[in-house]
């Protein structure tokens, strides 16, 4: 899957900018509590908020995205045979245009179990992905297909951007670990 014909732009934004971004996305395109596979969505524009110990995975083909936000305290969220069945019904998993953003988790067994299963799944499917692990504060993510941008925000990123840090430093400050896929780029403001 090295022949991706587009580049997703990772855009760290303030909390106010995030609110403005999702204001134009219908609420039916959001993944909300109780954060199970049932609430997952596929649409041109999607978002979810309040990722703490959950894991969220956004898989895009550049035209639409599937967004999952899985709570580690729900036992069925740990059954990844259900996740792969869900994805097969939503995406052409053999498409060379798929790419993903994986974010969330905390350093405890239940939380890491889902995060690690997402990593393994993306690797097995050969889908390149950007990793934003262990947000330091509750994190929100949105995707807009028209610009192929992934908007990321949390209180730490908000504080750093308002302080005048650049977007790359702000993103790094918001997570314990970041790894940007070759097919992605961080938007500089």
Tab-separated table of C-alpha atoms in Angstrom:
chain	number	residue	atom	x	y	z
A	1	UNK	CA	0.000	0.000	0.000
A	2	UNK	CA	2.820	2.365	-0.797
A	3	UNK	CA	1.049	3.884	-3.822
A	4	UNK	CA	-1.227	6.263	-1.943
A	5	UNK	CA	-2.246	9.031	-4.303
A	6	UNK	CA	-3.057	11.647	-1.656
A	7	UNK	CA	-1.587	13.014	1.541
A	8	UNK	CA	-3.662	13.474	4.655
A	9	UNK	CA	-2.883	16.637	6.479
A	10	UNK	CA	-2.712	16.347	10.275
A	11	UNK	CA	-3.815	19.677	11.711
A	12	UNK	CA	-3.464	20.402	15.447
A	13	UNK	CA	-5.988	23.116	16.347
A	14	UNK	CA	-7.193	25.057	19.365
A	15	UNK	CA	-10.349	23.944	21.125
A	16	UNK	CA	-12.244	26.878	19.562
A	17	UNK	CA	-10.999	26.000	16.076
A	18	UNK	CA	-12.077	22.404	16.635
A	19	UNK	CA	-15.548	23.545	17.715
A	20	UNK	CA	-15.792	25.676	14.551
A	21	UNK	CA	-14.654	22.743	12.408
A	22	UNK	CA	-17.238	20.300	13.739
A	23	UNK	CA	-20.018	22.908	13.605
A	24	UNK	CA	-20.245	22.196	9.865
A	25	UNK	CA	-20.357	18.400	10.342
A	26	UNK	CA	-23.817	16.904	10.986
A	27	UNK	CA	-24.130	15.454	14.496
A	28	UNK	CA	-25.239	12.134	12.933
A	29	UNK	CA	-21.617	11.858	11.705
A	30	UNK	CA	-20.184	11.834	15.228
A	31	UNK	CA	-19.174	8.819	17.288
A	32	UNK	CA	-20.611	9.256	20.772
A	33	UNK	CA	-20.908	7.463	24.096
A	34	UNK	CA	-21.027	4.528	24.862
A	35	UNK	CA	-18.246	4.270	22.235
A	36	UNK	CA	-18.769	0.788	20.851
A	37	UNK	CA	-18.587	-0.570	17.331
A	38	UNK	CA	-22.335	0.155	17.008
A	39	UNK	CA	-21.704	3.923	17.179
A	40	UNK	CA	-18.915	3.815	14.571
A	41	UNK	CA	-19.622	5.777	11.410
A	42	UNK	CA	-18.620	6.044	7.756
A	43	UNK	CA	-19.117	9.409	6.076
A	44	UNK	CA	-17.337	12.155	4.135
A	45	UNK	CA	-16.834	14.148	7.350
A	46	UNK	CA	-16.696	12.572	10.833
A	47	UNK	CA	-15.678	13.409	14.392
A	48	UNK	CA	-15.469	12.175	17.960
A	49	UNK	CA	-14.543	13.819	21.243
A	50	UNK	CA	-13.366	12.923	24.727
A	51	UNK	CA	-10.829	10.212	23.859
A	52	UNK	CA	-9.169	9.434	27.187
A	53	UNK	CA	-8.439	5.735	27.790
A	54	UNK	CA	-10.385	4.737	24.671
A	55	UNK	CA	-8.744	4.036	21.336
A	56	UNK	CA	-9.955	5.746	18.202
A	57	UNK	CA	-9.110	4.680	14.669
A	58	UNK	CA	-9.887	6.751	11.575
A	59	UNK	CA	-9.437	4.973	8.234
A	60	UNK	CA	-9.784	7.061	5.084
A	61	UNK	CA	-9.636	6.431	1.362
A	62	UNK	CA	-9.436	10.188	0.674
A	63	UNK	CA	-13.138	10.439	-0.152
A	64	UNK	CA	-14.784	9.034	2.986
A	65	UNK	CA	-13.655	7.842	6.368
A	66	UNK	CA	-14.630	5.209	8.886
A	67	UNK	CA	-14.287	6.410	12.469
A	68	UNK	CA	-14.267	4.050	15.451
A	69	UNK	CA	-13.982	5.074	19.110
A	70	UNK	CA	-13.827	2.033	21.391
A	71	UNK	CA	-14.193	2.144	25.164
A	72	UNK	CA	-11.904	-0.394	26.909
A	73	UNK	CA	-14.472	-0.979	29.660
A	74	UNK	CA	-16.896	-2.625	27.194
A	75	UNK	CA	-15.882	-6.275	26.831
A	76	UNK	CA	-17.243	-6.668	23.275
A	77	UNK	CA	-14.894	-3.893	22.112
A	78	UNK	CA	-11.993	-6.282	22.716
A	79	UNK	CA	-13.354	-8.834	20.177
A	80	UNK	CA	-11.526	-7.740	17.044
A	81	UNK	CA	-13.136	-10.337	14.800
A	82	UNK	CA	-16.168	-8.025	15.059
A	83	UNK	CA	-14.015	-5.017	14.077
A	84	UNK	CA	-12.670	-6.744	10.958
A	85	UNK	CA	-16.200	-7.836	9.962
A	86	UNK	CA	-17.409	-4.261	10.444
A	87	UNK	CA	-14.551	-2.848	8.331
A	88	UNK	CA	-15.115	-5.374	5.538
A	89	UNK	CA	-18.691	-4.112	5.309
A	90	UNK	CA	-17.581	-0.471	5.119
A	91	UNK	CA	-14.325	-0.400	3.119
A	92	UNK	CA	-12.490	-2.155	0.325
A	93	UNK	CA	-9.684	-3.401	2.559
A	94	UNK	CA	-7.558	-4.216	-0.504
A	95	UNK	CA	-7.637	-0.602	-1.727
A	96	UNK	CA	-4.203	0.961	-2.016
A	97	UNK	CA	-5.656	4.342	-1.023
A	98	UNK	CA	-6.389	3.451	2.587
A	99	UNK	CA	-4.540	5.214	5.360
A	100	UNK	CA	-5.295	5.628	9.041
A	101	UNK	CA	-4.819	7.668	12.180
A	102	UNK	CA	-4.717	5.717	15.445
A	103	UNK	CA	-5.001	7.678	18.666
A	104	UNK	CA	-5.755	7.340	22.321
A	105	UNK	CA	-5.090	4.723	24.975
A	106	UNK	CA	-3.599	4.879	28.428
A	107	UNK	CA	-0.886	2.736	29.971
A	108	UNK	CA	-3.124	0.077	31.489
A	109	UNK	CA	-3.891	-3.444	30.323
A	110	UNK	CA	-7.496	-2.971	29.156
A	111	UNK	CA	-6.743	0.226	27.283
A	112	UNK	CA	-3.565	-1.051	25.644
A	113	UNK	CA	-5.296	-4.269	24.574
A	114	UNK	CA	-7.590	-2.407	22.157
A	115	UNK	CA	-4.869	-0.001	21.002
A	116	UNK	CA	-2.428	-2.855	20.317
A	117	UNK	CA	-5.128	-4.824	18.469
A	118	UNK	CA	-5.752	-1.798	16.224
A	119	UNK	CA	-1.999	-1.588	15.523
A	120	UNK	CA	-1.823	-5.277	14.660
A	121	UNK	CA	-4.894	-5.029	12.435
A	122	UNK	CA	-3.532	-2.028	10.510
A	123	UNK	CA	-0.178	-3.778	10.055
A	124	UNK	CA	-1.830	-7.018	8.887
A	125	UNK	CA	-3.958	-5.082	6.395
A	126	UNK	CA	-0.864	-3.140	5.303
A	127	UNK	CA	-2.586	0.195	5.969
A	128	UNK	CA	-0.088	2.970	6.744
A	129	UNK	CA	-1.043	4.915	9.845
A	130	UNK	CA	-0.143	7.911	11.934
A	131	UNK	CA	0.033	7.166	15.629
A	132	UNK	CA	-0.909	9.617	18.384
A	133	UNK	CA	-0.640	7.600	21.584
A	134	UNK	CA	-1.610	8.461	25.151
A	135	UNK	CA	-3.101	11.913	24.907
A	136	UNK	CA	-2.119	13.975	27.929
A	137	UNK	CA	-5.652	15.417	28.154
A	138	UNK	CA	-8.982	14.289	26.621
A	139	UNK	CA	-8.564	14.425	22.847
A	140	UNK	CA	-10.905	15.120	19.943
A	141	UNK	CA	-10.457	14.190	16.277
A	142	UNK	CA	-12.325	15.189	13.122
A	143	UNK	CA	-11.874	14.410	9.436
A	144	UNK	CA	-13.023	16.520	6.476
A	145	UNK	CA	-12.833	14.849	3.079
A	146	UNK	CA	-12.944	18.058	1.026
A	147	UNK	CA	-9.513	19.077	2.328
A	148	UNK	CA	-8.411	15.574	3.421
A	149	UNK	CA	-7.513	17.045	6.810
A	150	UNK	CA	-7.486	15.377	10.204
A	151	UNK	CA	-8.107	17.920	12.964
A	152	UNK	CA	-6.685	17.068	16.401
A	153	UNK	CA	-7.263	18.995	19.613
A	154	UNK	CA	-6.928	18.668	23.352
A	155	UNK	CA	-6.284	21.098	26.203
A	156	UNK	CA	-2.507	20.626	25.959
A	157	UNK	CA	-2.422	21.361	22.216
A	158	UNK	CA	-4.761	24.322	22.780
A	159	UNK	CA	-2.480	25.771	25.454
A	160	UNK	CA	0.678	25.335	23.352
A	161	UNK	CA	-0.857	26.866	20.204
A	162	UNK	CA	-2.160	29.845	22.193
A	163	UNK	CA	1.320	30.246	23.680
A	164	UNK	CA	2.696	30.543	20.142
A	165	UNK	CA	4.264	27.111	19.637
A	166	UNK	CA	4.221	25.759	16.083
A	167	UNK	CA	1.817	22.983	15.165
A	168	UNK	CA	4.444	20.221	15.232
A	169	UNK	CA	5.627	21.113	18.745
A	170	UNK	CA	2.033	21.513	19.906
A	171	UNK	CA	1.145	18.052	18.597
A	172	UNK	CA	4.220	16.504	20.253
A	173	UNK	CA	3.324	18.130	23.557
A	174	UNK	CA	-0.199	16.681	23.458
A	175	UNK	CA	0.801	12.993	23.351
A	176	UNK	CA	3.333	10.654	24.911
A	177	UNK	CA	4.204	9.222	21.493
A	178	UNK	CA	3.642	10.429	17.957
A	179	UNK	CA	4.650	8.782	14.732
A	180	UNK	CA	3.618	10.407	11.442
A	181	UNK	CA	3.125	8.059	8.480
A	182	UNK	CA	5.092	8.777	5.304
A	183	UNK	CA	1.782	9.466	3.530
A	184	UNK	CA	0.781	12.153	6.069
A	185	UNK	CA	2.063	15.601	6.906
A	186	UNK	CA	1.593	17.999	9.803
A	187	UNK	CA	0.044	21.285	8.696
A	188	UNK	CA	2.211	24.258	9.609
A	189	UNK	CA	0.400	27.441	10.527
